[in-house]
Amino acid sequence: NDSRAGLTPEEQAAFGAPEDLDGELTDTIILVHVDPKQEQAVVVHFPRDLRVTIPGHGTNKINAAYELGGPGLVLQTVKRFTGLPVHHYVEVDLAGFQDVVDTLGGVRMCVDRPMFDELAGLAIPKAGCYTFDGRTALAFVRARHVEGDLIPDFSRITRQQQFMRAMMNKVLSVRSLLDPDVIEQAVGNVTTDEELSGADLILLGSKLRELSSVDPSGAESLDFRVVPSTPAELDGVAYVLAEQPATDRLFEALGDGRPLGDVGTELASTLPSPGIIRVQVLSSTVDAGAVAEADNLLRRAGFVVLEPSETTEEPGILYAGDARDRAEVVSSYLPRLELREAKPALLGDADVAVVIDPSEGA
């Protein structure tokens, strides 16, 4: 939620003090769907202006449910909209989010351009890699006025997916961050329902450790989606409307445990998030240093990075079929490499392959 409680006076000046707000709202709503049979979690973002029916309150933006009835009404609203059972909730405010990131020692993030949003307190002077502390991370995931964003809330969702993937890439690669003591410290910054205990969240952390031992990239264990939707204006009010039948198809597939395909991976007029793009680094020679450099850059940029491999292909960024937009996102981080269409068989499970030139590295 967007509560300012716990922020310093300087942070309240940046984000707005509690007395400046008309009421607490949900800053972000995410549904985490865990399928034990598939050993996978699907993370579904809900646009804050999504037009839904709020039980007992008629039609409104989903963002209003928390203000009208707290987390309980948010759960009822999400259950009604998705048709899925919702068993637990985890709630974090702005200060708690910052503390969770700081507990992890910050998150190393790579961005492809300068990013400024005065209202969110975001100031990244140039493209490159930075260690985001809690305050910078909060500004990054909340920014809605970054130059180049055509639909600000949609771009914000892609940045949230990117940051969450980069954070998970760090957590899964640094096993000490999954130690119970670290998880317990992070758990102290969140609020949950009465039935979900800190021990349950520590158990979830242990499960992530098990999954990462099977899948070091985290590609199969964490899948980001968003409610298929498009902006619209109704009676002078700006909403986001769910697209049908895509939305029903997404939640029916989740409920039935069926493959999701590409539904809910991209948003209108918005480039896909690095958090949903599967990239594999290929090299024509055995040069562990060059491969590791490219691999680290892509992980810190929040991509799904598959295990590297060797190839006889010339350097470039390779894609197949309709994945050019995903290749363009990768290219924004590796602008020296030329985009080139390739046969699907060459890409395997990846959306995009990066063939590096060992003499130049990443």
PDB file of N, CA, C and O in Angstrom, residues 8 30 47 55 86 97 116 136 150 159 205 208 218 224 250 254 269 276 296 304 307 310 317 343 351-352:
ATOM      1  N   THR A   8      11.149   8.635   6.597  1.00  0.00           N
ATOM      2  CA  THR A   8      11.793   9.780   7.217  1.00  0.00           C
ATOM      3  C   THR A   8      11.091  11.063   6.757  1.00  0.00           C
ATOM      4  O   THR A   8      10.386  11.054   5.727  1.00  0.00           O
ATOM      5  N   ILE A  30      -0.582  -7.597  -6.919  1.00  0.00           N
ATOM      6  CA  ILE A  30       0.030  -8.739  -7.605  1.00  0.00           C
ATOM      7  C   ILE A  30      -0.587 -10.019  -7.051  1.00  0.00           C
ATOM      8  O   ILE A  30      -0.703 -10.183  -5.835  1.00  0.00           O
ATOM      9  N   PRO A  47      -3.184  -3.900 -13.495  1.00  0.00           N
ATOM     10  CA  PRO A  47      -3.080  -2.446 -13.663  1.00  0.00           C
ATOM     11  C   PRO A  47      -3.926  -1.722 -12.618  1.00  0.00           C
ATOM     12  O   PRO A  47      -5.054  -2.137 -12.327  1.00  0.00           O
ATOM     13  N   PRO A  55     -17.090  -6.019  -4.822  1.00  0.00           N
ATOM     14  CA  PRO A  55     -18.271  -6.531  -4.109  1.00  0.00           C
ATOM     15  C   PRO A  55     -18.817  -5.524  -3.103  1.00  0.00           C
ATOM     16  O   PRO A  55     -18.092  -5.015  -2.250  1.00  0.00           O
ATOM     17  N   VAL A  86      -8.161 -17.402  -3.400  1.00  0.00           N
ATOM     18  CA  VAL A  86      -7.012 -16.665  -2.874  1.00  0.00           C
ATOM     19  C   VAL A  86      -6.906 -17.015  -1.398  1.00  0.00           C
ATOM     20  O   VAL A  86      -7.804 -16.709  -0.618  1.00  0.00           O
ATOM     21  N   PHE A  97       8.968  -1.852   2.049  1.00  0.00           N
ATOM     22  CA  PHE A  97       9.604  -2.246   0.791  1.00  0.00           C
ATOM     23  C   PHE A  97      11.072  -1.835   0.789  1.00  0.00           C
ATOM     24  O   PHE A  97      11.955  -2.616   0.432  1.00  0.00           O
ATOM     25  N   PHE A 116      14.417   9.731 -15.173  1.00  0.00           N
ATOM     26  CA  PHE A 116      14.117  10.754 -14.186  1.00  0.00           C
ATOM     27  C   PHE A 116      12.607  10.816 -13.965  1.00  0.00           C
ATOM     28  O   PHE A 116      11.833  10.782 -14.926  1.00  0.00           O
ATOM     29  N   THR A 136      16.149   3.977  -3.794  1.00  0.00           N
ATOM     30  CA  THR A 136      16.209   4.034  -5.254  1.00  0.00           C
ATOM     31  C   THR A 136      15.316   2.969  -5.873  1.00  0.00           C
ATOM     32  O   THR A 136      14.633   3.212  -6.882  1.00  0.00           O
ATOM     33  N   LEU A 150       4.841   5.580 -23.116  1.00  0.00           N
ATOM     34  CA  LEU A 150       3.622   5.965 -23.829  1.00  0.00           C
ATOM     35  C   LEU A 150       2.393   5.777 -22.950  1.00  0.00           C
ATOM     36  O   LEU A 150       1.472   6.596 -22.973  1.00  0.00           O
ATOM     37  N   ARG A 159       8.638  -2.213 -15.473  1.00  0.00           N
ATOM     38  CA  ARG A 159       9.790  -1.960 -14.605  1.00  0.00           C
ATOM     39  C   ARG A 159       9.690  -2.765 -13.317  1.00  0.00           C
ATOM     40  O   ARG A 159      10.713  -3.237 -12.783  1.00  0.00           O
ATOM     41  N   GLY A 205      11.007 -19.647   1.202  1.00  0.00           N
ATOM     42  CA  GLY A 205      12.388 -19.341   0.848  1.00  0.00           C
ATOM     43  C   GLY A 205      13.205 -20.604   0.639  1.00  0.00           C
ATOM     44  O   GLY A 205      14.012 -20.696  -0.287  1.00  0.00           O
ATOM     45  N   LEU A 208      12.398 -22.020  -2.709  1.00  0.00           N
ATOM     46  CA  LEU A 208      13.108 -21.311  -3.776  1.00  0.00           C
ATOM     47  C   LEU A 208      14.533 -21.822  -3.919  1.00  0.00           C
ATOM     48  O   LEU A 208      15.058 -21.947  -5.019  1.00  0.00           O
ATOM     49  N   GLY A 218      16.193 -19.599 -12.703  1.00  0.00           N
ATOM     50  CA  GLY A 218      14.895 -19.210 -12.177  1.00  0.00           C
ATOM     51  C   GLY A 218      13.852 -19.091 -13.271  1.00  0.00           C
ATOM     52  O   GLY A 218      12.725 -18.686 -13.021  1.00  0.00           O
ATOM     53  N   PHE A 224       6.294 -14.224 -15.057  1.00  0.00           N
ATOM     54  CA  PHE A 224       5.582 -12.953 -14.918  1.00  0.00           C
ATOM     55  C   PHE A 224       4.506 -12.799 -15.989  1.00  0.00           C
ATOM     56  O   PHE A 224       4.766 -13.011 -17.175  1.00  0.00           O
ATOM     57  N   LEU A 250      -6.434 -16.651 -19.584  1.00  0.00           N
ATOM     58  CA  LEU A 250      -5.310 -16.652 -18.652  1.00  0.00           C
ATOM     59  C   LEU A 250      -5.693 -17.301 -17.331  1.00  0.00           C
ATOM     60  O   LEU A 250      -4.999 -18.217 -16.841  1.00  0.00           O
ATOM     61  N   LEU A 254      -4.677 -20.952 -15.545  1.00  0.00           N
ATOM     62  CA  LEU A 254      -4.059 -21.030 -14.227  1.00  0.00           C
ATOM     63  C   LEU A 254      -4.829 -21.992 -13.328  1.00  0.00           C
ATOM     64  O   LEU A 254      -4.241 -22.834 -12.638  1.00  0.00           O
ATOM     65  N   SER A 269       1.188  -0.837 -26.659  1.00  0.00           N
ATOM     66  CA  SER A 269       2.062   0.331 -26.843  1.00  0.00           C
ATOM     67  C   SER A 269       3.209   0.363 -25.839  1.00  0.00           C
ATOM     68  O   SER A 269       3.705   1.434 -25.491  1.00  0.00           O
ATOM     69  N   ILE A 276      10.375 -10.848 -18.685  1.00  0.00           N
ATOM     70  CA  ILE A 276       9.690 -11.977 -19.338  1.00  0.00           C
ATOM     71  C   ILE A 276      10.470 -12.485 -20.553  1.00  0.00           C
ATOM     72  O   ILE A 276      10.029 -13.401 -21.239  1.00  0.00           O
ATOM     73  N   ASN A 296      26.275 -11.584 -16.674  1.00  0.00           N
ATOM     74  CA  ASN A 296      26.019 -10.747 -15.500  1.00  0.00           C
ATOM     75  C   ASN A 296      25.235  -9.485 -15.864  1.00  0.00           C
ATOM     76  O   ASN A 296      24.332  -9.060 -15.128  1.00  0.00           O
ATOM     77  N   VAL A 304      15.520 -13.058 -18.093  1.00  0.00           N
ATOM     78  CA  VAL A 304      15.569 -14.486 -17.771  1.00  0.00           C
ATOM     79  C   VAL A 304      16.759 -15.042 -18.543  1.00  0.00           C
ATOM     80  O   VAL A 304      16.714 -15.174 -19.764  1.00  0.00           O
ATOM     81  N   GLU A 307      21.257 -20.924 -19.389  1.00  0.00           N
ATOM     82  CA  GLU A 307      22.654 -21.340 -19.325  1.00  0.00           C
ATOM     83  C   GLU A 307      23.359 -21.062 -20.651  1.00  0.00           C
ATOM     84  O   GLU A 307      22.808 -21.318 -21.725  1.00  0.00           O
ATOM     85  N   GLU A 310      27.828 -22.733 -26.697  1.00  0.00           N
ATOM     86  CA  GLU A 310      28.736 -22.371 -27.777  1.00  0.00           C
ATOM     87  C   GLU A 310      28.005 -22.400 -29.106  1.00  0.00           C
ATOM     88  O   GLU A 310      26.975 -23.052 -29.251  1.00  0.00           O
ATOM     89  N   ILE A 317      22.625 -10.215 -32.233  1.00  0.00           N
ATOM     90  CA  ILE A 317      21.466 -10.522 -31.399  1.00  0.00           C
ATOM     91  C   ILE A 317      20.458 -11.217 -32.293  1.00  0.00           C
ATOM     92  O   ILE A 317      19.934 -10.625 -33.245  1.00  0.00           O
ATOM     93  N   LYS A 343      16.898 -18.954 -37.555  1.00  0.00           N
ATOM     94  CA  LYS A 343      15.963 -20.073 -37.544  1.00  0.00           C
ATOM     95  C   LYS A 343      15.589 -20.423 -36.106  1.00  0.00           C
ATOM     96  O   LYS A 343      16.445 -20.408 -35.214  1.00  0.00           O
ATOM     97  N   ASP A 351      14.022 -16.790 -26.268  1.00  0.00           N
ATOM     98  CA  ASP A 351      13.371 -15.845 -27.181  1.00  0.00           C
ATOM     99  C   ASP A 351      14.416 -15.156 -28.040  1.00  0.00           C
ATOM    100  O   ASP A 351      14.179 -14.841 -29.208  1.00  0.00           O
ATOM    101  N   VAL A 352      15.573 -14.887 -27.417  1.00  0.00           N
ATOM    102  CA  VAL A 352      16.640 -14.130 -28.062  1.00  0.00           C
ATOM    103  C   VAL A 352      17.971 -14.778 -27.702  1.00  0.00           C
ATOM    104  O   VAL A 352      18.176 -15.196 -26.561  1.00  0.00           O
TER     105      VAL A 352
END
